[in-house]
């Protein structure tokens, strides 16, 4: 192997590539912080504080990063990613009221917090996979993104 070739190979192995995948999640929530008074809640969350809650069709985007595996040519096997996202996130939250999940017992289920919760669930489930970020689109105009610590 020529020196030029080995340098190129080392560079390629160190380089990061990205793989992202999107998932759909429908859930309802009510934004209400126990630490705030009823009036403060109404001011902070407006109609999202309505006691009956409301629903969203969230789009959850998971972006992973890593070197391209020289054997498989892939950053992450999408079958592995799908299995964990479906088991840990979609099956847990789809068509549920987020407020009733223990993970939101002490955490207001804003989309910021949903984003962080999904990131943490996946980071725990997939220690071998580097998560660049989890992004959650709540509406056509709103999205949130979380990258861990
Ligand atoms: Ni909402």
Short mmCIF file of C-alpha atoms and ligand atoms in Angstrom, two decimals:
data_model
loop_
_atom_site.label_atom_id
_atom_site.label_comp_id
_atom_site.label_asym_id
_atom_site.label_seq_id
_atom_site.Cartn_x
_atom_site.Cartn_y
_atom_site.Cartn_z
CA UNK A 1 0.00 0.00 0.00
CA UNK A 2 1.44 3.40 -0.95
CA UNK A 3 1.76 6.11 1.73
CA UNK A 4 -0.75 8.23 -0.17
CA UNK A 5 -3.25 5.42 -0.17
CA UNK A 6 -2.94 4.69 3.56
CA UNK A 7 -3.42 8.38 4.39
CA UNK A 8 -6.55 8.44 2.31
CA UNK A 9 -7.86 5.30 3.98
CA UNK A 10 -7.23 6.67 7.46
CA UNK A 11 -8.97 9.90 6.51
CA UNK A 12 -11.99 8.04 5.23
CA UNK A 13 -12.23 5.93 8.37
CA UNK A 14 -12.12 8.97 10.63
CA UNK A 15 -14.68 10.87 8.60
CA UNK A 16 -18.25 10.97 9.79
CA UNK A 17 -21.27 10.34 7.70
CA UNK A 18 -24.88 10.83 8.74
CA UNK A 19 -27.96 8.70 8.49
CA UNK A 20 -31.38 10.06 9.34
CA UNK A 21 -34.80 8.54 9.47
CA UNK A 22 -38.26 9.89 10.14
CA UNK A 23 -41.10 8.37 12.13
CA UNK A 24 -44.69 9.43 12.70
CA UNK A 25 -46.22 9.64 16.15
CA UNK A 26 -49.74 10.75 17.08
CA UNK A 27 -50.32 11.72 20.69
CA UNK A 28 -52.19 14.17 22.86
CA UNK A 29 -50.97 16.35 25.67
CA UNK A 30 -51.92 19.12 28.01
CA UNK A 31 -49.34 21.71 28.96
CA UNK A 32 -49.63 22.35 32.67
CA UNK A 33 -46.82 22.83 35.19
CA UNK A 34 -47.62 21.81 38.75
CA UNK A 35 -45.08 24.38 39.96
CA UNK A 36 -47.17 27.24 38.51
CA UNK A 37 -50.55 28.59 39.62
CA UNK A 38 -53.59 28.06 37.39
CA UNK A 39 -53.32 31.64 36.20
CA UNK A 40 -49.60 31.36 35.51
CA UNK A 41 -50.29 28.18 33.56
CA UNK A 42 -52.90 29.94 31.44
CA UNK A 43 -50.48 32.77 30.75
CA UNK A 44 -47.58 30.45 29.95
CA UNK A 45 -49.41 27.94 27.78
CA UNK A 46 -52.54 29.70 26.54
CA UNK A 47 -55.00 27.35 24.88
CA UNK A 48 -52.50 24.47 25.28
CA UNK A 49 -53.42 24.56 28.99
CA UNK A 50 -57.02 23.56 28.17
CA UNK A 51 -57.89 20.74 30.64
CA UNK A 52 -59.15 18.50 27.83
CA UNK A 53 -55.81 18.51 26.03
CA UNK A 54 -55.26 18.36 22.29
CA UNK A 55 -53.46 16.16 19.80
CA UNK A 56 -50.56 16.39 17.40
CA UNK A 57 -49.23 14.33 14.54
CA UNK A 58 -45.55 14.58 15.37
CA UNK A 59 -42.78 13.80 12.95
CA UNK A 60 -39.76 12.49 14.78
CA UNK A 61 -36.49 12.71 12.95
CA UNK A 62 -33.50 10.79 14.27
CA UNK A 63 -30.07 11.70 12.87
CA UNK A 64 -27.20 9.31 13.57
CA UNK A 65 -23.55 9.79 12.74
CA UNK A 66 -20.47 7.67 12.45
CA UNK A 67 -17.88 6.30 10.11
CA UNK A 68 -19.10 4.30 7.14
CA UNK A 69 -18.52 0.67 8.07
CA UNK A 70 -16.06 -0.63 5.47
CA UNK A 71 -17.71 -4.06 5.45
CA UNK A 72 -21.37 -3.02 5.14
CA UNK A 73 -20.96 0.42 3.58
CA UNK A 74 -23.43 1.78 6.13
CA UNK A 75 -23.33 4.23 9.04
CA UNK A 76 -26.11 2.49 10.94
CA UNK A 77 -28.26 -0.45 10.00
CA UNK A 78 -31.74 0.96 9.58
CA UNK A 79 -33.26 -2.33 10.73
CA UNK A 80 -31.56 -1.90 14.13
CA UNK A 81 -32.60 1.73 14.36
CA UNK A 82 -36.21 0.98 13.38
CA UNK A 83 -36.47 -1.84 15.90
CA UNK A 84 -35.41 0.36 18.80
CA UNK A 85 -37.35 3.46 17.75
CA UNK A 86 -40.50 1.41 17.32
CA UNK A 87 -40.06 -0.56 20.56
CA UNK A 88 -38.96 2.32 22.78
CA UNK A 89 -40.70 5.34 21.32
CA UNK A 90 -43.52 4.61 18.89
CA UNK A 91 -45.12 1.73 20.77
CA UNK A 92 -44.76 3.63 24.00
CA UNK A 93 -46.27 6.95 22.93
CA UNK A 94 -48.34 6.46 19.76
CA UNK A 95 -52.04 7.17 20.32
CA UNK A 96 -51.51 7.90 23.99
CA UNK A 97 -51.89 10.90 26.25
CA UNK A 98 -48.29 11.93 26.96
CA UNK A 99 -49.29 13.31 30.37
CA UNK A 100 -50.17 9.80 31.55
CA UNK A 101 -46.72 8.38 30.82
CA UNK A 102 -44.50 8.08 33.94
CA UNK A 103 -41.70 9.85 32.07
CA UNK A 104 -43.88 12.96 32.05
CA UNK A 105 -45.13 12.64 35.61
CA UNK A 106 -42.74 15.40 36.69
CA UNK A 107 -41.96 16.91 33.31
CA UNK A 108 -44.40 19.00 31.27
CA UNK A 109 -44.91 17.22 27.93
CA UNK A 110 -43.91 20.15 25.78
CA UNK A 111 -42.39 19.18 22.47
CA UNK A 112 -39.01 20.31 23.80
CA UNK A 113 -39.35 17.73 26.55
CA UNK A 114 -40.68 15.09 24.15
CA UNK A 115 -37.61 15.68 22.01
CA UNK A 116 -35.29 15.28 24.98
CA UNK A 117 -37.15 12.20 26.23
CA UNK A 118 -36.93 10.49 22.84
CA UNK A 119 -33.23 11.31 22.62
CA UNK A 120 -32.56 9.88 26.08
CA UNK A 121 -34.58 6.71 25.41
CA UNK A 122 -32.64 6.07 22.20
CA UNK A 123 -29.26 6.98 23.68
CA UNK A 124 -29.86 4.38 26.41
CA UNK A 125 -31.12 1.74 23.96
CA UNK A 126 -28.43 2.22 21.34
CA UNK A 127 -25.14 2.89 23.15
CA UNK A 128 -23.18 1.83 20.05
CA UNK A 129 -24.94 4.40 17.86
CA UNK A 130 -23.92 8.04 17.96
CA UNK A 131 -26.99 10.26 17.94
CA UNK A 132 -26.43 13.63 16.35
CA UNK A 133 -29.86 14.87 17.28
CA UNK A 134 -33.52 14.11 17.64
CA UNK A 135 -35.78 16.62 16.00
CA UNK A 136 -39.54 16.72 16.50
CA UNK A 137 -41.86 18.59 14.16
CA UNK A 138 -45.02 19.46 16.03
CA UNK A 139 -46.80 21.42 13.32
CA UNK A 140 -45.96 22.67 9.85
CA UNK A 141 -44.23 25.65 11.45
CA UNK A 142 -42.82 24.38 14.75
CA UNK A 143 -39.90 22.08 15.29
CA UNK A 144 -37.62 21.31 18.21
CA UNK A 145 -34.24 19.71 18.31
CA UNK A 146 -32.15 18.14 21.06
CA UNK A 147 -28.54 17.00 20.90
CA UNK A 148 -27.84 15.70 24.38
CA UNK A 149 -25.29 17.17 26.69
NI1 LIG B 1 -49.67 20.96 21.75
#
